[in-house]
PDB file of C-alpha atoms in Angstrom:
ATOM      1  CA  UNK A   1      78.753  89.688  87.991  1.00 88.00           C
ATOM      2  CA  UNK A   2      80.212  91.451  84.804  1.00 92.00           C
ATOM      3  CA  UNK A   3      77.482  93.985  84.723  1.00 94.00           C
ATOM      4  CA  UNK A   4      77.626  94.567  88.485  1.00 93.00           C
ATOM      5  CA  UNK A   5      81.385  95.229  88.135  1.00 93.00           C
ATOM      6  CA  UNK A   6      80.979  97.638  85.282  1.00 95.00           C
ATOM      7  CA  UNK A   7      78.006  99.385  86.942  1.00 95.00           C
ATOM      8  CA  UNK A   8      79.667  99.746  90.301  1.00 93.00           C
ATOM      9  CA  UNK A   9      82.809 101.359  88.703  1.00 93.00           C
ATOM     10  CA  UNK A  10      80.744 103.428  86.436  1.00 94.00           C
ATOM     11  CA  UNK A  11      78.693 104.959  89.283  1.00 90.00           C
ATOM     12  CA  UNK A  12      81.957 105.505  91.410  1.00 89.00           C
ATOM     13  CA  UNK A  13      83.704 107.175  88.330  1.00 84.00           C
ATOM     14  CA  UNK A  14      80.656 109.266  87.615  1.00 83.00           C
ATOM     15  CA  UNK A  15      80.114 110.774  91.072  1.00 78.00           C
ATOM     16  CA  UNK A  16      83.833 111.182  91.970  1.00 74.00           C
ATOM     17  CA  UNK A  17      85.757 114.121  91.183  1.00 69.00           C
ATOM     18  CA  UNK A  18      89.563 114.448  91.824  1.00 67.00           C
ATOM     19  CA  UNK A  19      90.902 111.225  90.248  1.00 70.00           C
ATOM     20  CA  UNK A  20      91.690 107.812  91.452  1.00 73.00           C
ATOM     21  CA  UNK A  21      92.766 108.604  94.981  1.00 77.00           C
ATOM     22  CA  UNK A  22      89.578 110.380  95.492  1.00 79.00           C
ATOM     23  CA  UNK A  23      87.766 107.318  94.243  1.00 83.00           C
ATOM     24  CA  UNK A  24      89.431 104.855  96.695  1.00 83.00           C
ATOM     25  CA  UNK A  25      87.030 105.516  99.646  1.00 85.00           C
ATOM     26  CA  UNK A  26      84.083 104.834  97.369  1.00 87.00           C
ATOM     27  CA  UNK A  27      85.702 101.699  95.920  1.00 87.00           C
ATOM     28  CA  UNK A  28      86.477 100.392  99.409  1.00 87.00           C
ATOM     29  CA  UNK A  29      83.015 101.116 100.616  1.00 88.00           C
ATOM     30  CA  UNK A  30      81.431  99.424  97.604  1.00 89.00           C
ATOM     31  CA  UNK A  31      83.476  96.230  97.515  1.00 90.00           C
ATOM     32  CA  UNK A  32      84.359  95.751 101.122  1.00 91.00           C
ATOM     33  CA  UNK A  33      81.475  97.053 103.047  1.00 90.00           C
ATOM     34  CA  UNK A  34      78.447  96.872 100.832  1.00 93.00           C
ATOM     35  CA  UNK A  35      79.108  93.839  98.510  1.00 92.00           C
ATOM     36  CA  UNK A  36      81.731  92.109 100.770  1.00 91.00           C
ATOM     37  CA  UNK A  37      83.411  90.742  97.758  1.00 91.00           C
ATOM     38  CA  UNK A  38      86.851  91.828  98.911  1.00 91.00           C
ATOM     39  CA  UNK A  39      88.562  91.817 102.290  1.00 91.00           C
ATOM     40  CA  UNK A  40      90.309  95.036 103.663  1.00 88.00           C
ATOM     41  CA  UNK A  41      93.853  93.525 103.532  1.00 88.00           C
ATOM     42  CA  UNK A  42      93.191  92.441  99.936  1.00 90.00           C
ATOM     43  CA  UNK A  43      92.161  96.031  98.988  1.00 88.00           C
ATOM     44  CA  UNK A  44      95.186  97.449 100.690  1.00 85.00           C
ATOM     45  CA  UNK A  45      97.297  95.203  98.571  1.00 87.00           C
ATOM     46  CA  UNK A  46      95.533  96.047  95.461  1.00 89.00           C
ATOM     47  CA  UNK A  47      96.027  99.836  96.301  1.00 86.00           C
ATOM     48  CA  UNK A  48      99.636  99.340  96.686  1.00 84.00           C
ATOM     49  CA  UNK A  49     100.046  97.401  93.534  1.00 86.00           C
ATOM     50  CA  UNK A  50      97.950  99.905  91.571  1.00 85.00           C
ATOM     51  CA  UNK A  51     100.334 102.778  92.758  1.00 82.00           C
ATOM     52  CA  UNK A  52     103.203 100.718  91.560  1.00 80.00           C
ATOM     53  CA  UNK A  53     101.997 100.149  88.175  1.00 84.00           C
ATOM     54  CA  UNK A  54     102.357 102.735  85.362  1.00 81.00           C
ATOM     55  CA  UNK A  55      99.094 104.433  84.461  1.00 81.00           C
ATOM     56  CA  UNK A  56      95.982 105.889  86.370  1.00 84.00           C
ATOM     57  CA  UNK A  57      95.504 104.448  89.878  1.00 85.00           C
ATOM     58  CA  UNK A  58      91.639 104.307  89.386  1.00 86.00           C
ATOM     59  CA  UNK A  59      91.987 102.104  86.199  1.00 90.00           C
ATOM     60  CA  UNK A  60      94.732  99.971  87.785  1.00 91.00           C
ATOM     61  CA  UNK A  61      92.583  99.270  90.768  1.00 90.00           C
ATOM     62  CA  UNK A  62      89.597  98.589  88.779  1.00 91.00           C
ATOM     63  CA  UNK A  63      91.554  96.053  86.586  1.00 93.00           C
ATOM     64  CA  UNK A  64      92.853  94.244  89.631  1.00 93.00           C
ATOM     65  CA  UNK A  65      89.500  94.220  91.312  1.00 93.00           C
ATOM     66  CA  UNK A  66      87.755  92.971  88.215  1.00 94.00           C
ATOM     67  CA  UNK A  67      90.346  90.369  87.541  1.00 94.00           C
ATOM     68  CA  UNK A  68      90.193  88.996  91.084  1.00 93.00           C
ATOM     69  CA  UNK A  69      86.369  88.821  90.973  1.00 93.00           C
ATOM     70  CA  UNK A  70      85.901  87.582  87.345  1.00 94.00           C
ATOM     71  CA  UNK A  71      89.069  86.987  85.541  1.00 94.00           C
ATOM     72  CA  UNK A  72      89.995  88.735  82.265  1.00 95.00           C
ATOM     73  CA  UNK A  73      86.385  89.766  81.402  1.00 96.00           C
ATOM     74  CA  UNK A  74      85.810  91.183  84.839  1.00 95.00           C
ATOM     75  CA  UNK A  75      89.015  93.261  84.468  1.00 95.00           C
ATOM     76  CA  UNK A  76      87.735  94.585  81.130  1.00 96.00           C
ATOM     77  CA  UNK A  77      84.224  95.251  82.510  1.00 96.00           C
ATOM     78  CA  UNK A  78      85.640  97.161  85.583  1.00 94.00           C
ATOM     79  CA  UNK A  79      88.108  99.230  83.420  1.00 94.00           C
ATOM     80  CA  UNK A  80      85.379 100.298  80.952  1.00 95.00           C
ATOM     81  CA  UNK A  81      83.168 101.157  83.935  1.00 94.00           C
ATOM     82  CA  UNK A  82      85.928 103.290  85.250  1.00 91.00           C
ATOM     83  CA  UNK A  83      86.912 104.921  82.082  1.00 91.00           C
ATOM     84  CA  UNK A  84      83.630 105.734  80.452  1.00 93.00           C
ATOM     85  CA  UNK A  85      82.304 108.401  82.914  1.00 89.00           C
ATOM     86  CA  UNK A  86      85.494 110.414  82.575  1.00 84.00           C
ATOM     87  CA  UNK A  87      85.329 110.115  78.874  1.00 88.00           C
ATOM     88  CA  UNK A  88      81.690 111.115  78.762  1.00 89.00           C
ATOM     89  CA  UNK A  89      82.431 113.992  81.258  1.00 82.00           C
ATOM     90  CA  UNK A  90      85.198 115.248  79.212  1.00 82.00           C
ATOM     91  CA  UNK A  91      83.037 115.378  76.091  1.00 86.00           C
ATOM     92  CA  UNK A  92      80.225 117.190  77.871  1.00 83.00           C
ATOM     93  CA  UNK A  93      82.525 119.745  79.365  1.00 77.00           C
ATOM     94  CA  UNK A  94      84.090 120.507  75.982  1.00 77.00           C
ATOM     95  CA  UNK A  95      80.647 120.899  74.450  1.00 78.00           C
ATOM     96  CA  UNK A  96      78.785 122.684  77.204  1.00 74.00           C
ATOM     97  CA  UNK A  97      81.472 124.749  79.060  1.00 68.00           C
ATOM     98  CA  UNK A  98      83.356 126.299  76.149  1.00 71.00           C
ATOM     99  CA  UNK A  99      81.744 129.590  76.578  1.00 72.00           C
ATOM    100  CA  UNK A 100      81.505 129.403  80.345  1.00 75.00           C
ATOM    101  CA  UNK A 101      85.205 129.219  81.399  1.00 72.00           C
ATOM    102  CA  UNK A 102      85.335 132.851  82.376  1.00 78.00           C
ATOM    103  CA  UNK A 103      82.072 132.688  84.386  1.00 82.00           C
ATOM    104  CA  UNK A 104      82.775 133.297  87.988  1.00 87.00           C
ATOM    105  CA  UNK A 105      80.129 130.572  89.213  1.00 87.00           C
ATOM    106  CA  UNK A 106      81.842 127.997  87.074  1.00 81.00           C
ATOM    107  CA  UNK A 107      85.246 128.976  88.433  1.00 84.00           C
ATOM    108  CA  UNK A 108      84.050 128.776  92.044  1.00 90.00           C
ATOM    109  CA  UNK A 109      82.216 125.470  91.448  1.00 87.00           C
ATOM    110  CA  UNK A 110      85.471 123.956  90.318  1.00 83.00           C
ATOM    111  CA  UNK A 111      87.335 125.514  93.217  1.00 90.00           C
ATOM    112  CA  UNK A 112      84.885 123.806  95.626  1.00 91.00           C
ATOM    113  CA  UNK A 113      85.114 120.456  93.767  1.00 87.00           C
ATOM    114  CA  UNK A 114      89.034 120.538  94.038  1.00 88.00           C
ATOM    115  CA  UNK A 115      88.861 121.294  97.698  1.00 90.00           C
ATOM    116  CA  UNK A 116      86.412 118.414  98.271  1.00 88.00           C
ATOM    117  CA  UNK A 117      88.649 116.102  96.149  1.00 85.00           C
ATOM    118  CA  UNK A 118      91.688 117.057  98.317  1.00 87.00           C
ATOM    119  CA  UNK A 119      89.730 116.106 101.398  1.00 88.00           C
ATOM    120  CA  UNK A 120      88.846 112.794  99.841  1.00 84.00           C
ATOM    121  CA  UNK A 121      92.446 112.113  99.008  1.00 84.00           C
ATOM    122  CA  UNK A 122      93.488 113.175 102.486  1.00 87.00           C
ATOM    123  CA  UNK A 123      91.157 110.771 104.044  1.00 86.00           C
ATOM    124  CA  UNK A 124      92.456 107.768 101.843  1.00 82.00           C
ATOM    125  CA  UNK A 125      95.954 108.661 102.975  1.00 84.00           C
ATOM    126  CA  UNK A 126      95.072 108.675 106.539  1.00 87.00           C
ATOM    127  CA  UNK A 127      93.222 105.405 106.334  1.00 84.00           C
ATOM    128  CA  UNK A 128      95.928 103.710 104.328  1.00 83.00           C
ATOM    129  CA  UNK A 129      98.648 104.897 106.755  1.00 85.00           C
ATOM    130  CA  UNK A 130      96.700 103.757 109.721  1.00 86.00           C
ATOM    131  CA  UNK A 131      96.359 100.282 108.217  1.00 82.00           C
ATOM    132  CA  UNK A 132      99.724  99.839 106.602  1.00 84.00           C
ATOM    133  CA  UNK A 133     102.297 101.920 108.291  1.00 87.00           C
ATOM    134  CA  UNK A 134     102.646 100.340 111.669  1.00 86.00           C
ATOM    135  CA  UNK A 135     106.377 100.176 112.514  1.00 88.00           C
ATOM    136  CA  UNK A 136     108.827 102.830 113.163  1.00 89.00           C
ATOM    137  CA  UNK A 137     110.761 101.586 110.011  1.00 87.00           C
ATOM    138  CA  UNK A 138     107.669 101.962 107.860  1.00 88.00           C
ATOM    139  CA  UNK A 139     107.026 105.442 109.292  1.00 90.00           C
ATOM    140  CA  UNK A 140     110.562 106.357 108.412  1.00 89.00           C
ATOM    141  CA  UNK A 141     110.195 105.066 104.821  1.00 89.00           C
ATOM    142  CA  UNK A 142     106.982 106.902 104.432  1.00 89.00           C
ATOM    143  CA  UNK A 143     108.324 110.229 105.555  1.00 90.00           C
ATOM    144  CA  UNK A 144     111.455 109.836 103.425  1.00 90.00           C
ATOM    145  CA  UNK A 145     109.240 108.971 100.301  1.00 89.00           C
ATOM    146  CA  UNK A 146     107.184 112.008 101.004  1.00 88.00           C
ATOM    147  CA  UNK A 147     110.291 114.117 101.189  1.00 91.00           C
ATOM    148  CA  UNK A 148     111.587 112.634  97.828  1.00 89.00           C
ATOM    149  CA  UNK A 149     108.397 113.604  96.287  1.00 87.00           C
ATOM    150  CA  UNK A 150     108.190 117.062  97.827  1.00 89.00           C
ATOM    151  CA  UNK A 151     111.623 117.844  96.482  1.00 92.00           C
ATOM    152  CA  UNK A 152     110.229 117.258  92.974  1.00 90.00           C
ATOM    153  CA  UNK A 153     111.854 113.933  92.353  1.00 87.00           C
ATOM    154  CA  UNK A 154     109.705 111.384  90.475  1.00 86.00           C
ATOM    155  CA  UNK A 155     107.500 109.176  92.565  1.00 83.00           C
ATOM    156  CA  UNK A 156     109.188 106.235  90.989  1.00 85.00           C
ATOM    157  CA  UNK A 157     112.341 107.038  93.006  1.00 88.00           C
ATOM    158  CA  UNK A 158     110.306 106.981  96.216  1.00 87.00           C
ATOM    159  CA  UNK A 159     108.794 103.565  95.301  1.00 86.00           C
ATOM    160  CA  UNK A 160     112.335 102.334  94.244  1.00 89.00           C
ATOM    161  CA  UNK A 161     113.885 103.687  97.434  1.00 88.00           C
ATOM    162  CA  UNK A 162     111.120 101.840  99.579  1.00 87.00           C
ATOM    163  CA  UNK A 163     111.548  98.653  97.689  1.00 88.00           C
ATOM    164  CA  UNK A 164     115.329  98.641  98.166  1.00 90.00           C
ATOM    165  CA  UNK A 165     115.059  99.723 101.845  1.00 89.00           C
ATOM    166  CA  UNK A 166     112.640  96.929 102.468  1.00 86.00           C
ATOM    167  CA  UNK A 167     114.962  94.230 100.896  1.00 89.00           C
ATOM    168  CA  UNK A 168     117.960  95.608 102.854  1.00 89.00           C
ATOM    169  CA  UNK A 169     115.970  95.544 106.060  1.00 86.00           C
ATOM    170  CA  UNK A 170     114.999  91.934 105.471  1.00 84.00           C
ATOM    171  CA  UNK A 171     118.391  90.848 104.396  1.00 86.00           C
ATOM    172  CA  UNK A 172     120.539  92.569 107.073  1.00 82.00           C
ATOM    173  CA  UNK A 173     118.381  93.618 110.018  1.00 77.00           C
ATOM    174  CA  UNK A 174     115.456  91.288 110.567  1.00 68.00           C
ATOM    175  CA  UNK A 175     116.431  88.099 112.254  1.00 68.00           C
ATOM    176  CA  UNK A 176     114.801  84.970 110.754  1.00 63.00           C
ATOM    177  CA  UNK A 177     112.442  83.240 113.085  1.00 65.00           C
ATOM    178  CA  UNK A 178     113.633  79.870 114.327  1.00 60.00           C
ATOM    179  CA  UNK A 179     111.190  77.222 114.947  1.00 60.00           C
ATOM    180  CA  UNK A 180     110.897  75.842 118.524  1.00 59.00           C
ATOM    181  CA  UNK A 181     111.661  72.205 118.812  1.00 52.00           C
TER     182      UNK A 181
END
């Protein structure tokens, strides 16, 4: 199990450009569809938690996934699998591309990679929104959080706003369900 966690995250990290959000479709496919180790609602909860924690979302989600599946050792194996490809890539880029940064082919290659990464991130956003943002209240919060971030406020303010709004909604608006006798 530990090697499988490490290897799965290593492959995902090695073949994904664009950071943690771009990795999410691959993580979901690997652990929900192929291995069937995690259910979709569990993955959505882990994504939400990963975005709430400080640090890189890819590492956060790998730690949560690894811990869920194999405890502390699983969390470590998954985190190392996620971090190692980026570390190796950075070293390789520094060594190999130092003299090629002005090369037009290298510049266009990275422009294409960035565009593909943006599409992967957009795909993740759409999938996550379809599965988690279901009520008018949730859509309102999502739009307000987007505006907060677009106005160059810290994403932490958007998360804090969403948490407070959710608590206020529960305390003052949502009526408690009564049991039928």
